[in-house]
Structure formats: structure tokens, C-alpha cells
Amino acid sequence: MKKHLDYLDDFIKLETEQNLYSFKINNISFWRIIRFKYRIQYLKGANFSNSTKSTTIYPLFISALKSLFQLTILLLKREKNENIFFSFPRLVNFNDSYIDKFTEPVIEFAGINSTIFKRHFGGNNFKERKDINKINIDFIFIFSFVLSFFYAPFIFLKHKKQILIFTKKINDILPANKYFIIHSISNHLIQKYIYTFIFRKLKVKNIIVVNREVYLNQIISAKSCKIKVFELQHGITRTSTPNYTGPYDDKIDPDFFLVFGSFWINDKFGIPINKIINIGWAFKNYIDIYINKNSIISEDSILVLSSPEITNEIISCLVNFSKSDFLFKFKLRLHPQESLSYKQSKLITKLNNIELDDNTLDSSISIMKHKYIIGVNSSVLFESLSYGKIVGVLNTSELPSLSVKEDSELGFEIIESAIQLNLFRNKTSPKIYNQIYYSPFNKTIVNQLLKL
């Protein structure tokens, strides 16, 4: 049976064969802007899911009005805003407060004078930081989306031949919607005009984004203004991914990629290695201050980490584990973009020794409550190692390990079959690789980069 990585590899080859990157508007390869959507669509053949939490119209409308007011005040002030952070559009519940675990710790512990531009979030910010400017950009998002419908016909008339050829090339791989492509081009150009105006008005020198796919339009606008672009690592990968894999484009991709530790300086993030810089893990400073290290740790429960592309296989493993004569209980933690089907939920409900972890709480809180953590390819595995937990990589018939030898050398406990889970009882904590996976945060490097 083909896995999602096989599907992704197939699609990447087809992208090259169809020469999709050659279609350009204003010297920008437009395939990069819509690539992620079509890759996800193709990967659905491997039961890959990438669900996002939707919001209702009313709070989005209110947020857009606030956004217009905030942007107007910001531009009227005529103050320089040298550093703008485009924050991660998913918050975590941390000590009854919703925060962005990638952006806010960097700003706080590096002491950066900055403004945060943020999209509408699903969670409420109960404790907003008072010393940081936070500007909603929902108005730009909605305004450009609506205006794009009126601008789209002009785009089509101007680039008709190119658009039709481009659509046909995509259609040779999977169904492509011509109207979606035209609207996306229109939306991109409008957002580029808006952000170019804002960046020049605010005299911006640096923008720092979390997740380039979410903020591609902002990156392209910044590049056109010769503004330096940084991307903060927001997850981990040791394989090809829908998000990162592909040729580096200096007009679209960030100038520098800032990672948690030296282990992540590799070729898996779609950016040249000489542009990847280890700044450490600022969120660890939050954890050290706010999390109670003396909380009760479960000795008979194993935290199991899943992710959208391996949901079925993880559940298959757990079903097999649950049938064995184990004293352990299994707590399944889903990825924030992951949701179980009705059939999967019903299956888990029937099993007494499997329950779901509350993934609205930050992963660090769950880690602290468990001694044993297992999974396949998740940043939470590496977080767990850096906190001194006993960590296992699943290596079963359902989930062959991605790189067993390297993992063994790095301190993982390799689980080759369900029965070996019993070995956890006699294992001591593996060697901790803080400096490799999650280095101490280095505010000096961050500030030097922003002043370059």
C-alpha cells in the first residue's frame, strides 16, 4: 500500500515534468503560491488530512473592523516599525492563556522592539501582552479576497493564454479550477500592493514569519521592497513535506530560516543550509518559568503522538497494543490539524486502555505529566527528549521507522514490536541532547541578525 510520502514523491516528479514553476506573473512563479493546496489535494489519496478550524462570520467581521481601525491608527502615527512579526495562526492554551509559542517568547526574551501582525485566531487572548503592538490583519485578508473577484476579469484578459496553458498542465495531474487560479492571482497582486504600501510607510527593515505558506504574499511584498525576511521554525521534519520540499526561490522564500537546535540544520526545509541559523528554543524559557516541574507523572500511561498523515497507522498500532496483556494505558495525542473519523472515534471508545489527550493544551504540559512518550516523526518527541523523558520511535509493520540507525545513535528507544513496550519498565532515561534538538535560546544571535 502506498504511503503519503510515496504520493508526495510522485507529485513532485509530476510538477517537474509539467514544468509548473515556469508560469510567472510579474516575475513570480505562481505555482509556489498555490502549490500547497494542490499537493494536499493529491495526498488525500493516501488518507492525508489537513483540517483547519473554521470561524463564524460574526467574530471575523468584528475582527475585521478592529483590524481596519488598528491599521489606520498605525499608519497615521508615522512611526518607524523596523521589525514586524507575522505570528503563527494557531494558538496554544498555556496556563489558561492563549499564546503563540513561536513568536512571543522570541520577542520577550530577545527584547525586540516590534509589532505583531496576526490573523484571526480561534482562541481568546485572555492575557494580551501590553508592551507589544498587536495588529489584526483580517481587514486586508477580507478586503483583498472580495476585491479580487472584481479584479480577476482584468487579470484573465491580460494573461489569458498563460493561464489556460498553466491550468491545462495542472489538469494533467489532477482536476484544476481555472476560476480558483485566476482569483488566487488577483488576490495575490492586491495583497502585494497593500503590503508594499504598508512596509514602505512604516519603514520596515525586517519581517519575521511563522510558516511561509501562510505568509507567502507578505514575503513576496517584503522582497520587492528589499526587506530582510526570516522564518521561525514551527515544526520538525526528517522527510519530504508538502510545505517545504521543492526548489528554493529567492523571490518567494525567506532569506534566513531560524531553527531550534543544530540538529535541524539540514536540507529538509526547502532553503540552502548556509541560510539556516540555530537561535535555540525561546519557548523553553516560558516552560522553565511557568510549568510546575513537580507535577504528578504517570507511571502507567504512555503518551502516543499522532499526525494527519499517519492517523490510520497509529490507530492500527494502538488496537494491536490494546489486545496485548499490558499494564499500560495509552493516551493518544492528535496533531492540532488532525481529527478522527466517526469510525475511528467509535473504535477507540470501545477500548478501555486508550483515551484521547487534550490537544488544546500545549504539548509541553502533556509531556510533563508522562514518563513515556512514543511516536514516529513529531517535534513533541524531540521536546520530550530534551525534558529527560523516555522516548520511543514506533517501528512496526504498520509504521516502519524512518531512520532507525540514526535514531538509535541519538538516544531513541526503538520499538520493533508491541511486546517490546514492556522493556520500558527497565530502561533508564536516554542521554539528553538539549544542545542538538533544542538549544538554549540565544538572544544575541537574534539581535545581530536583525541589525545586519
GROMACS .gro file of C-alpha atoms in nm:
model
  452
    1MET     CA    1   0.000   0.000   0.000
    2LYS     CA    2   0.136   0.344  -0.099
    3LYS     CA    3   0.216   0.580   0.188
    4HIS     CA    4   0.171   0.956   0.183
    5LEU     CA    5   0.545   1.005   0.117
    6ASP     CA    6   0.515   0.791  -0.198
    7TYR     CA    7   0.225   1.008  -0.316
    8LEU     CA    8   0.423   1.323  -0.240
    9ASP     CA    9   0.730   1.198  -0.427
   10ASP     CA   10   0.511   1.112  -0.726
   11PHE     CA   11   0.352   1.456  -0.725
   12ILE     CA   12   0.688   1.637  -0.700
   13LYS     CA   13   0.809   1.445  -1.008
   14LEU     CA   14   0.492   1.541  -1.195
   15GLU     CA   15   0.541   1.908  -1.102
   16THR     CA   16   0.882   1.897  -1.267
   17GLU     CA   17   0.762   1.705  -1.572
   18GLN     CA   18   0.483   1.957  -1.630
   19ASN     CA   19   0.727   2.247  -1.576
   20LEU     CA   20   0.476   2.417  -1.346
   21TYR     CA   21   0.731   2.652  -1.192
   22SER     CA   22   0.783   2.821  -1.532
   23PHE     CA   23   0.445   3.002  -1.521
   24LYS     CA   24   0.523   3.353  -1.394
   25ILE     CA   25   0.337   3.677  -1.337
   26ASN     CA   26   0.545   3.984  -1.251
   27ASN     CA   27   0.846   3.752  -1.246
   28ILE     CA   28   0.692   3.544  -0.963
   29SER     CA   29   0.649   3.170  -1.014
   30PHE     CA   30   0.280   3.136  -0.942
   31TRP     CA   31   0.289   2.762  -0.880
   32ARG     CA   32   0.465   2.835  -0.549
   33ILE     CA   33   0.165   3.036  -0.432
   34ILE     CA   34  -0.095   2.766  -0.494
   35ARG     CA   35   0.131   2.458  -0.473
   36PHE     CA   36   0.044   2.361  -0.114
   37LYS     CA   37  -0.332   2.344  -0.185
   38TYR     CA   38  -0.285   2.107  -0.479
   39ARG     CA   39  -0.029   1.893  -0.301
   40ILE     CA   40  -0.274   1.841  -0.015
   41GLN     CA   41  -0.549   1.762  -0.265
   42TYR     CA   42  -0.328   1.497  -0.426
   43LEU     CA   43  -0.226   1.349  -0.091
   44LYS     CA   44  -0.586   1.279   0.001
   45GLY     CA   45  -0.535   0.961  -0.199
   46ALA     CA   46  -0.315   0.849   0.092
   47ASN     CA   47  -0.579   0.949   0.353
   48PHE     CA   48  -0.377   1.260   0.436
   49SER     CA   49  -0.578   1.526   0.618
   50ASN     CA   50  -0.501   1.890   0.681
   51SER     CA   51  -0.807   2.019   0.860
   52THR     CA   52  -0.823   2.376   0.984
   53LYS     CA   53  -1.063   2.513   1.240
   54SER     CA   54  -1.315   2.746   1.081
   55THR     CA   55  -1.462   3.054   1.243
   56THR     CA   56  -1.810   3.205   1.223
   57ILE     CA   57  -1.886   3.519   1.024
   58TYR     CA   58  -1.971   3.749   1.317
   59PRO     CA   59  -1.640   3.731   1.511
   60LEU     CA   60  -1.449   3.753   1.182
   61PHE     CA   61  -1.649   4.064   1.086
   62ILE     CA   62  -1.583   4.225   1.426
   63SER     CA   63  -1.216   4.135   1.398
   64ALA     CA   64  -1.202   4.293   1.050
   65LEU     CA   65  -1.347   4.620   1.185
   66LYS     CA   66  -1.090   4.623   1.465
   67SER     CA   67  -0.826   4.545   1.208
   68LEU     CA   68  -0.921   4.844   0.992
   69PHE     CA   69  -0.913   5.073   1.296
   70GLN     CA   70  -0.577   4.938   1.417
   71LEU     CA   71  -0.415   4.963   1.072
   72THR     CA   72  -0.544   5.318   1.024
   73ILE     CA   73  -0.402   5.431   1.360
   74LEU     CA   74  -0.072   5.256   1.291
   75LEU     CA   75  -0.028   5.429   0.955
   76LEU     CA   76  -0.137   5.770   1.083
   77LYS     CA   77   0.122   5.762   1.362
   78ARG     CA   78   0.400   5.775   1.105
   79GLU     CA   79   0.632   5.592   1.344
   80LYS     CA   80   0.907   5.361   1.221
   81ASN     CA   81   0.832   4.992   1.275
   82GLU     CA   82   1.158   4.824   1.185
   83ASN     CA   83   1.060   4.471   1.293
   84ILE     CA   84   0.724   4.314   1.207
   85PHE     CA   85   0.638   3.961   1.318
   86PHE     CA   86   0.370   3.771   1.129
   87SER     CA   87   0.268   3.531   1.401
   88PHE     CA   88   0.164   3.168   1.386
   89PRO     CA   89  -0.212   3.146   1.313
   90ARG     CA   90  -0.267   2.875   1.574
   91LEU     CA   91  -0.254   2.945   1.947
   92VAL     CA   92  -0.190   2.707   2.236
   93ASN     CA   93  -0.360   2.705   2.573
   94PHE     CA   94  -0.076   2.769   2.815
   95ASN     CA   95  -0.166   2.817   3.183
   96ASP     CA   96  -0.517   2.941   3.094
   97SER     CA   97  -0.378   3.192   2.847
   98TYR     CA   98  -0.362   3.158   2.469
   99ILE     CA   99  -0.021   3.237   2.321
  100ASP     CA  100   0.178   3.187   2.004
  101LYS     CA  101   0.463   2.967   2.132
  102PHE     CA  102   0.699   3.060   1.848
  103THR     CA  103   0.666   3.438   1.819
  104GLU     CA  104   0.601   3.580   2.164
  105PRO     CA  105   0.884   3.404   2.353
  106VAL     CA  106   1.138   3.525   2.093
  107ILE     CA  107   1.016   3.884   2.126
  108GLU     CA  108   1.008   3.872   2.506
  109PHE     CA  109   1.341   3.702   2.571
  110ALA     CA  110   1.534   3.880   2.294
  111GLY     CA  111   1.389   4.217   2.396
  112ILE     CA  112   1.295   4.305   2.038
  113ASN     CA  113   1.113   4.631   1.965
  114SER     CA  114   0.847   4.501   1.731
  115THR     CA  115   0.492   4.493   1.604
  116ILE     CA  116   0.295   4.169   1.565
  117PHE     CA  117   0.067   4.132   1.264
  118LYS     CA  118  -0.177   3.849   1.329
  119ARG     CA  119  -0.462   3.667   1.158
  120HIS     CA  120  -0.789   3.589   1.336
  121PHE     CA  121  -0.741   3.315   1.597
  122GLY     CA  122  -0.982   3.052   1.722
  123GLY     CA  123  -0.884   3.106   2.087
  124ASN     CA  124  -0.934   3.413   2.304
  125ASN     CA  125  -0.631   3.601   2.429
  126PHE     CA  126  -0.717   3.623   2.798
  127LYS     CA  127  -0.385   3.787   2.886
  128GLU     CA  128  -0.276   4.009   2.599
  129ARG     CA  129   0.079   4.139   2.627
  130LYS     CA  130   0.056   4.512   2.696
  131ASP     CA  131   0.408   4.601   2.580
  132ILE     CA  132   0.375   4.466   2.225
  133ASN     CA  133   0.174   4.623   1.942
  134LYS     CA  134  -0.062   4.358   1.803
  135ILE     CA  135  -0.234   4.446   1.477
  136ASN     CA  136  -0.510   4.230   1.329
  137ILE     CA  137  -0.473   4.194   0.951
  138ASP     CA  138  -0.815   4.042   0.891
  139PHE     CA  139  -0.932   4.354   0.707
  140ILE     CA  140  -0.657   4.314   0.447
  141PHE     CA  141  -0.737   3.945   0.411
  142ILE     CA  142  -1.112   4.001   0.360
  143PHE     CA  143  -1.081   4.321   0.155
  144SER     CA  144  -0.836   4.168  -0.092
  145PHE     CA  145  -1.038   3.845  -0.114
  146VAL     CA  146  -1.357   4.032  -0.208
  147LEU     CA  147  -1.189   4.287  -0.436
  148SER     CA  148  -1.016   4.001  -0.618
  149PHE     CA  149  -1.346   3.894  -0.776
  150PHE     CA  150  -1.374   4.233  -0.947
  151TYR     CA  151  -1.008   4.249  -1.046
  152ALA     CA  152  -0.996   3.888  -1.173
  153PRO     CA  153  -1.154   3.952  -1.518
  154PHE     CA  154  -0.883   4.206  -1.599
  155ILE     CA  155  -0.616   3.957  -1.488
  156PHE     CA  156  -0.767   3.691  -1.713
  157LEU     CA  157  -0.782   3.922  -2.016
  158LYS     CA  158  -0.420   4.026  -1.967
  159HIS     CA  159  -0.280   3.674  -1.908
  160LYS     CA  160  -0.543   3.456  -2.078
  161LYS     CA  161  -0.310   3.240  -2.288
  162GLN     CA  162  -0.067   3.174  -2.000
  163ILE     CA  163  -0.345   3.096  -1.752
  164LEU     CA  164  -0.514   2.846  -1.985
  165ILE     CA  165  -0.185   2.667  -2.056
  166PHE     CA  166  -0.100   2.664  -1.683
  167THR     CA  167  -0.444   2.525  -1.591
  168LYS     CA  168  -0.413   2.252  -1.854
  169LYS     CA  169  -0.072   2.147  -1.717
  170ILE     CA  170  -0.219   2.112  -1.366
  171ASN     CA  171  -0.520   1.928  -1.508
  172ASP     CA  172  -0.285   1.668  -1.649
  173ILE     CA  173  -0.206   1.577  -1.286
  174LEU     CA  174  -0.536   1.634  -1.104
  175PRO     CA  175  -0.853   1.845  -1.151
  176ALA     CA  176  -0.773   2.216  -1.152
  177ASN     CA  177  -1.022   2.500  -1.114
  178LYS     CA  178  -0.948   2.782  -1.361
  179TYR     CA  179  -1.155   3.031  -1.161
  180PHE     CA  180  -0.970   2.949  -0.839
  181ILE     CA  181  -0.637   3.008  -1.016
  182ILE     CA  182  -0.749   3.342  -1.164
  183HIS     CA  183  -0.889   3.458  -0.830
  184SER     CA  184  -0.570   3.349  -0.650
  185ILE     CA  185  -0.354   3.552  -0.891
  186SER     CA  186  -0.581   3.853  -0.845
  187ASN     CA  187  -0.580   3.815  -0.465
  188HIS     CA  188  -0.200   3.783  -0.458
  189LEU     CA  189  -0.147   4.101  -0.662
  190ILE     CA  190  -0.387   4.307  -0.449
  191GLN     CA  191  -0.225   4.189  -0.125
  192LYS     CA  192   0.117   4.265  -0.271
  193TYR     CA  193   0.013   4.625  -0.349
  194ILE     CA  194  -0.130   4.671   0.001
  195TYR     CA  195   0.165   4.526   0.193
  196THR     CA  196   0.421   4.705  -0.024
  197PHE     CA  197   0.249   5.033   0.068
  198ILE     CA  198   0.236   4.942   0.440
  199PHE     CA  199   0.600   4.826   0.458
  200ARG     CA  200   0.727   5.143   0.289
  201LYS     CA  201   0.506   5.365   0.502
  202LEU     CA  202   0.631   5.204   0.824
  203LYS     CA  203   0.995   5.195   0.704
  204VAL     CA  204   1.019   4.823   0.784
  205LYS     CA  205   1.366   4.663   0.782
  206ASN     CA  206   1.283   4.304   0.883
  207ILE     CA  207   0.980   4.078   0.874
  208ILE     CA  208   0.975   3.754   1.072
  209VAL     CA  209   0.710   3.497   0.974
  210VAL     CA  210   0.596   3.168   1.120
  211ASN     CA  211   0.503   2.931   0.835
  212ARG     CA  212   0.595   3.066   0.492
  213GLU     CA  213   0.290   2.907   0.324
  214VAL     CA  214   0.055   3.124   0.532
  215TYR     CA  215   0.251   3.443   0.461
  216LEU     CA  216   0.378   3.399   0.105
  217ASN     CA  217   0.214   3.723  -0.013
  218GLN     CA  218   0.377   3.918   0.269
  219ILE     CA  219   0.717   3.762   0.196
  220ILE     CA  220   0.695   3.847  -0.175
  221SER     CA  221   0.594   4.206  -0.090
  222ALA     CA  222   0.884   4.241   0.153
  223LYS     CA  223   1.131   4.104  -0.102
  224SER     CA  224   1.012   4.359  -0.359
  225CYS     CA  225   1.093   4.631  -0.101
  226LYS     CA  226   1.437   4.478  -0.028
  227ILE     CA  227   1.327   4.397   0.329
  228LYS     CA  228   1.505   4.108   0.500
  229VAL     CA  229   1.279   3.806   0.562
  230PHE     CA  230   1.323   3.550   0.842
  231GLU     CA  231   1.115   3.240   0.907
  232LEU     CA  232   1.089   3.082   1.251
  233GLN     CA  233   1.085   2.702   1.258
  234HIS     CA  234   0.741   2.587   1.374
  235GLY     CA  235   0.774   2.209   1.349
  236ILE     CA  236   1.019   1.936   1.258
  237THR     CA  237   1.082   1.718   0.958
  238ARG     CA  238   1.322   1.446   0.853
  239THR     CA  239   1.147   1.368   0.524
  240SER     CA  240   0.985   1.540   0.226
  241THR     CA  241   0.686   1.759   0.317
  242PRO     CA  242   0.402   1.933   0.126
  243ASN     CA  243   0.509   2.260   0.285
  244TYR     CA  244   0.884   2.275   0.224
  245THR     CA  245   1.000   2.031  -0.042
  246GLY     CA  246   1.093   2.195  -0.371
  247PRO     CA  247   1.343   2.434  -0.529
  248TYR     CA  248   1.446   2.743  -0.334
  249ASP     CA  249   1.325   3.070  -0.489
  250ASP     CA  250   1.489   3.386  -0.353
  251LYS     CA  251   1.191   3.598  -0.464
  252ILE     CA  252   0.946   3.392  -0.259
  253ASP     CA  253   1.126   3.200   0.016
  254PRO     CA  254   1.279   3.359   0.330
  255ASP     CA  255   1.636   3.491   0.340
  256PHE     CA  256   1.705   3.302   0.664
  257PHE     CA  257   1.542   3.009   0.844
  258LEU     CA  258   1.581   3.021   1.225
  259VAL     CA  259   1.579   2.680   1.394
  260PHE     CA  260   1.552   2.536   1.748
  261GLY     CA  261   1.883   2.346   1.753
  262SER     CA  262   2.180   2.232   1.544
  263PHE     CA  263   2.004   1.903   1.453
  264TRP     CA  264   1.763   2.098   1.230
  265ILE     CA  265   2.033   2.247   1.009
  266ASN     CA  266   1.962   2.015   0.715
  267ASP     CA  267   1.823   2.015   0.361
  268LYS     CA  268   1.462   1.927   0.453
  269PHE     CA  269   1.325   2.281   0.492
  270GLY     CA  270   1.349   2.395   0.129
  271ILE     CA  271   1.621   2.650   0.197
  272PRO     CA  272   2.001   2.638   0.147
  273ILE     CA  273   2.186   2.510   0.453
  274ASN     CA  274   2.400   2.825   0.471
  275LYS     CA  275   2.079   3.023   0.528
  276ILE     CA  276   1.969   2.811   0.827
  277ILE     CA  277   2.073   2.951   1.167
  278ASN     CA  278   2.032   2.796   1.512
  279ILE     CA  279   1.884   3.050   1.757
  280GLY     CA  280   1.763   2.798   2.017
  281TRP     CA  281   1.421   2.737   2.169
  282ALA     CA  282   1.280   3.052   2.331
  283PHE     CA  283   0.964   2.876   2.446
  284LYS     CA  284   1.176   2.667   2.686
  285ASN     CA  285   1.223   2.988   2.887
  286TYR     CA  286   0.843   3.010   2.925
  287ILE     CA  287   0.830   2.648   3.038
  288ASP     CA  288   1.103   2.695   3.296
  289ILE     CA  289   0.917   2.991   3.445
  290TYR     CA  290   0.555   2.881   3.430
  291ILE     CA  291   0.529   2.499   3.434
  292ASN     CA  292   0.530   2.313   3.763
  293LYS     CA  293   0.812   2.058   3.729
  294ASN     CA  294   0.690   1.874   4.040
  295SER     CA  295   0.355   1.775   3.888
  296ILE     CA  296   0.250   1.411   3.927
  297ILE     CA  297   0.399   1.197   3.649
  298SER     CA  298   0.204   0.898   3.520
  299GLU     CA  299   0.398   0.570   3.555
  300ASP     CA  300   0.139   0.350   3.385
  301SER     CA  301   0.036   0.568   3.091
  302ILE     CA  302   0.216   0.615   2.758
  303LEU     CA  303   0.164   0.934   2.559
  304VAL     CA  304   0.123   0.839   2.190
  305LEU     CA  305   0.182   1.113   1.931
  306SER     CA  306  -0.003   1.112   1.603
  307SER     CA  307  -0.013   1.338   1.297
  308PRO     CA  308  -0.253   1.373   1.000
  309GLU     CA  309  -0.058   1.157   0.754
  310ILE     CA  310  -0.029   0.856   0.988
  311THR     CA  311  -0.363   0.859   1.174
  312ASN     CA  312  -0.480   0.523   1.041
  313GLU     CA  313  -0.148   0.351   1.109
  314ILE     CA  314  -0.121   0.491   1.463
  315ILE     CA  315  -0.472   0.370   1.546
  316SER     CA  316  -0.392   0.030   1.395
  317CYS     CA  317  -0.086   0.008   1.623
  318LEU     CA  318  -0.289   0.108   1.929
  319VAL     CA  319  -0.557  -0.150   1.854
  320ASN     CA  320  -0.286  -0.419   1.840
  321PHE     CA  321  -0.126  -0.288   2.160
  322SER     CA  322  -0.461  -0.284   2.341
  323LYS     CA  323  -0.515  -0.653   2.265
  324SER     CA  324  -0.187  -0.746   2.434
  325ASP     CA  325  -0.152  -0.819   2.802
  326PHE     CA  326  -0.007  -0.480   2.904
  327LEU     CA  327  -0.043  -0.292   3.229
  328PHE     CA  328  -0.003   0.032   3.035
  329LYS     CA  329  -0.274   0.269   2.925
  330PHE     CA  330  -0.229   0.468   2.604
  331LYS     CA  331  -0.312   0.836   2.574
  332LEU     CA  332  -0.341   0.940   2.208
  333ARG     CA  333  -0.247   1.300   2.133
  334LEU     CA  334  -0.371   1.421   1.795
  335HIS     CA  335  -0.199   1.691   1.592
  336PRO     CA  336  -0.391   2.023   1.612
  337GLN     CA  337  -0.484   1.988   1.242
  338GLU     CA  338  -0.594   1.629   1.288
  339SER     CA  339  -0.940   1.494   1.362
  340LEU     CA  340  -1.070   1.140   1.394
  341SER     CA  341  -1.340   1.000   1.173
  342TYR     CA  342  -1.662   0.869   1.329
  343LYS     CA  343  -1.542   0.512   1.274
  344GLN     CA  344  -1.204   0.582   1.439
  345SER     CA  345  -1.365   0.755   1.738
  346LYS     CA  346  -1.609   0.469   1.788
  347LEU     CA  347  -1.325   0.216   1.774
  348ILE     CA  348  -1.119   0.398   2.038
  349THR     CA  349  -1.423   0.440   2.264
  350LYS     CA  350  -1.462   0.060   2.277
  351LEU     CA  351  -1.106   0.013   2.404
  352ASN     CA  352  -1.071   0.064   2.780
  353ASN     CA  353  -0.697   0.128   2.780
  354ILE     CA  354  -0.694   0.403   2.512
  355GLU     CA  355  -0.811   0.759   2.560
  356LEU     CA  356  -0.758   1.093   2.385
  357ASP     CA  357  -0.525   1.357   2.526
  358ASP     CA  358  -0.650   1.716   2.539
  359ASN     CA  359  -0.458   1.867   2.248
  360THR     CA  360  -0.599   2.215   2.312
  361LEU     CA  361  -0.341   2.231   2.592
  362ASP     CA  362   0.020   2.289   2.492
  363SER     CA  363   0.220   1.972   2.431
  364SER     CA  364   0.475   2.064   2.699
  365ILE     CA  365   0.205   2.029   2.965
  366SER     CA  366   0.122   1.675   2.847
  367ILE     CA  367   0.490   1.585   2.829
  368MET     CA  368   0.546   1.687   3.190
  369LYS     CA  369   0.264   1.455   3.301
  370HIS     CA  370   0.414   1.147   3.134
  371LYS     CA  371   0.730   0.943   3.175
  372TYR     CA  372   0.698   0.754   2.846
  373ILE     CA  373   0.631   0.909   2.505
  374ILE     CA  374   0.617   0.730   2.169
  375GLY     CA  375   0.553   0.837   1.809
  376VAL     CA  376   0.709   0.847   1.463
  377ASN     CA  377   0.806   1.190   1.335
  378SER     CA  378   0.693   1.468   1.565
  379SER     CA  379   0.854   1.774   1.722
  380VAL     CA  380   0.698   1.662   2.051
  381LEU     CA  381   0.928   1.355   2.050
  382PHE     CA  382   1.230   1.582   2.043
  383GLU     CA  383   1.081   1.815   2.305
  384SER     CA  384   1.030   1.509   2.525
  385LEU     CA  385   1.393   1.402   2.487
  386SER     CA  386   1.513   1.747   2.586
  387TYR     CA  387   1.298   1.728   2.902
  388GLY     CA  388   1.459   1.398   3.005
  389LYS     CA  389   1.166   1.170   2.920
  390ILE     CA  390   1.197   0.812   2.793
  391VAL     CA  391   1.116   0.836   2.424
  392GLY     CA  392   1.034   0.563   2.173
  393VAL     CA  393   1.005   0.556   1.795
  394LEU     CA  394   0.734   0.324   1.667
  395ASN     CA  395   0.875   0.064   1.429
  396THR     CA  396   0.604  -0.186   1.350
  397SER     CA  397   0.463  -0.343   1.035
  398GLU     CA  398   0.217  -0.055   1.016
  399LEU     CA  399   0.480   0.214   1.075
  400PRO     CA  400   0.833   0.126   0.967
  401SER     CA  401   1.079   0.364   1.131
  402LEU     CA  402   1.207   0.639   0.901
  403SER     CA  403   1.573   0.604   1.002
  404VAL     CA  404   1.632   0.350   1.276
  405LYS     CA  405   2.012   0.364   1.281
  406GLU     CA  406   2.032   0.739   1.320
  407ASP     CA  407   1.760   0.734   1.585
  408SER     CA  408   1.940   0.464   1.784
  409GLU     CA  409   2.259   0.666   1.790
  410LEU     CA  410   2.070   0.973   1.905
  411GLY     CA  411   1.922   0.807   2.210
  412PHE     CA  412   1.582   0.682   2.096
  413GLU     CA  413   1.443   0.357   2.232
  414ILE     CA  414   1.348   0.168   1.917
  415ILE     CA  415   1.024  -0.028   1.947
  416GLU     CA  416   1.029  -0.307   1.690
  417SER     CA  417   0.708  -0.470   1.804
  418ALA     CA  418   0.431  -0.417   2.055
  419ILE     CA  419   0.572  -0.669   2.302
  420GLN     CA  420   0.889  -0.464   2.346
  421LEU     CA  421   0.690  -0.192   2.518
  422ASN     CA  422   0.747  -0.395   2.832
  423LEU     CA  423   1.115  -0.301   2.811
  424PHE     CA  424   1.017   0.047   2.920
  425ARG     CA  425   0.992  -0.086   3.276
  426ASN     CA  426   1.367  -0.144   3.298
  427LYS     CA  427   1.500   0.141   3.087
  428THR     CA  428   1.677   0.440   3.228
  429SER     CA  429   1.640   0.782   3.075
  430PRO     CA  430   1.836   0.811   2.749
  431LYS     CA  431   2.114   1.064   2.705
  432ILE     CA  432   1.967   1.411   2.668
  433TYR     CA  433   2.062   1.606   2.358
  434ASN     CA  434   1.948   1.955   2.456
  435GLN     CA  435   2.218   2.122   2.252
  436ILE     CA  436   2.121   1.925   1.940
  437TYR     CA  437   1.741   1.933   1.935
  438TYR     CA  438   1.655   2.238   2.144
  439SER     CA  439   1.947   2.465   2.221
  440PRO     CA  440   1.921   2.735   2.488
  441PHE     CA  441   1.777   3.050   2.331
  442ASN     CA  442   2.048   3.288   2.204
  443LYS     CA  443   1.911   3.642   2.204
  444THR     CA  444   2.247   3.783   2.091
  445ILE     CA  445   2.232   3.598   1.758
  446VAL     CA  446   1.873   3.713   1.701
  447ASN     CA  447   1.954   4.077   1.761
  448GLN     CA  448   2.266   4.059   1.545
  449LEU     CA  449   2.064   3.911   1.256
  450LEU     CA  450   1.803   4.185   1.276
  451LYS     CA  451   2.075   4.453   1.264
  452LEU     CA  452   2.261   4.308   0.964
   0.00000   0.00000   0.00000
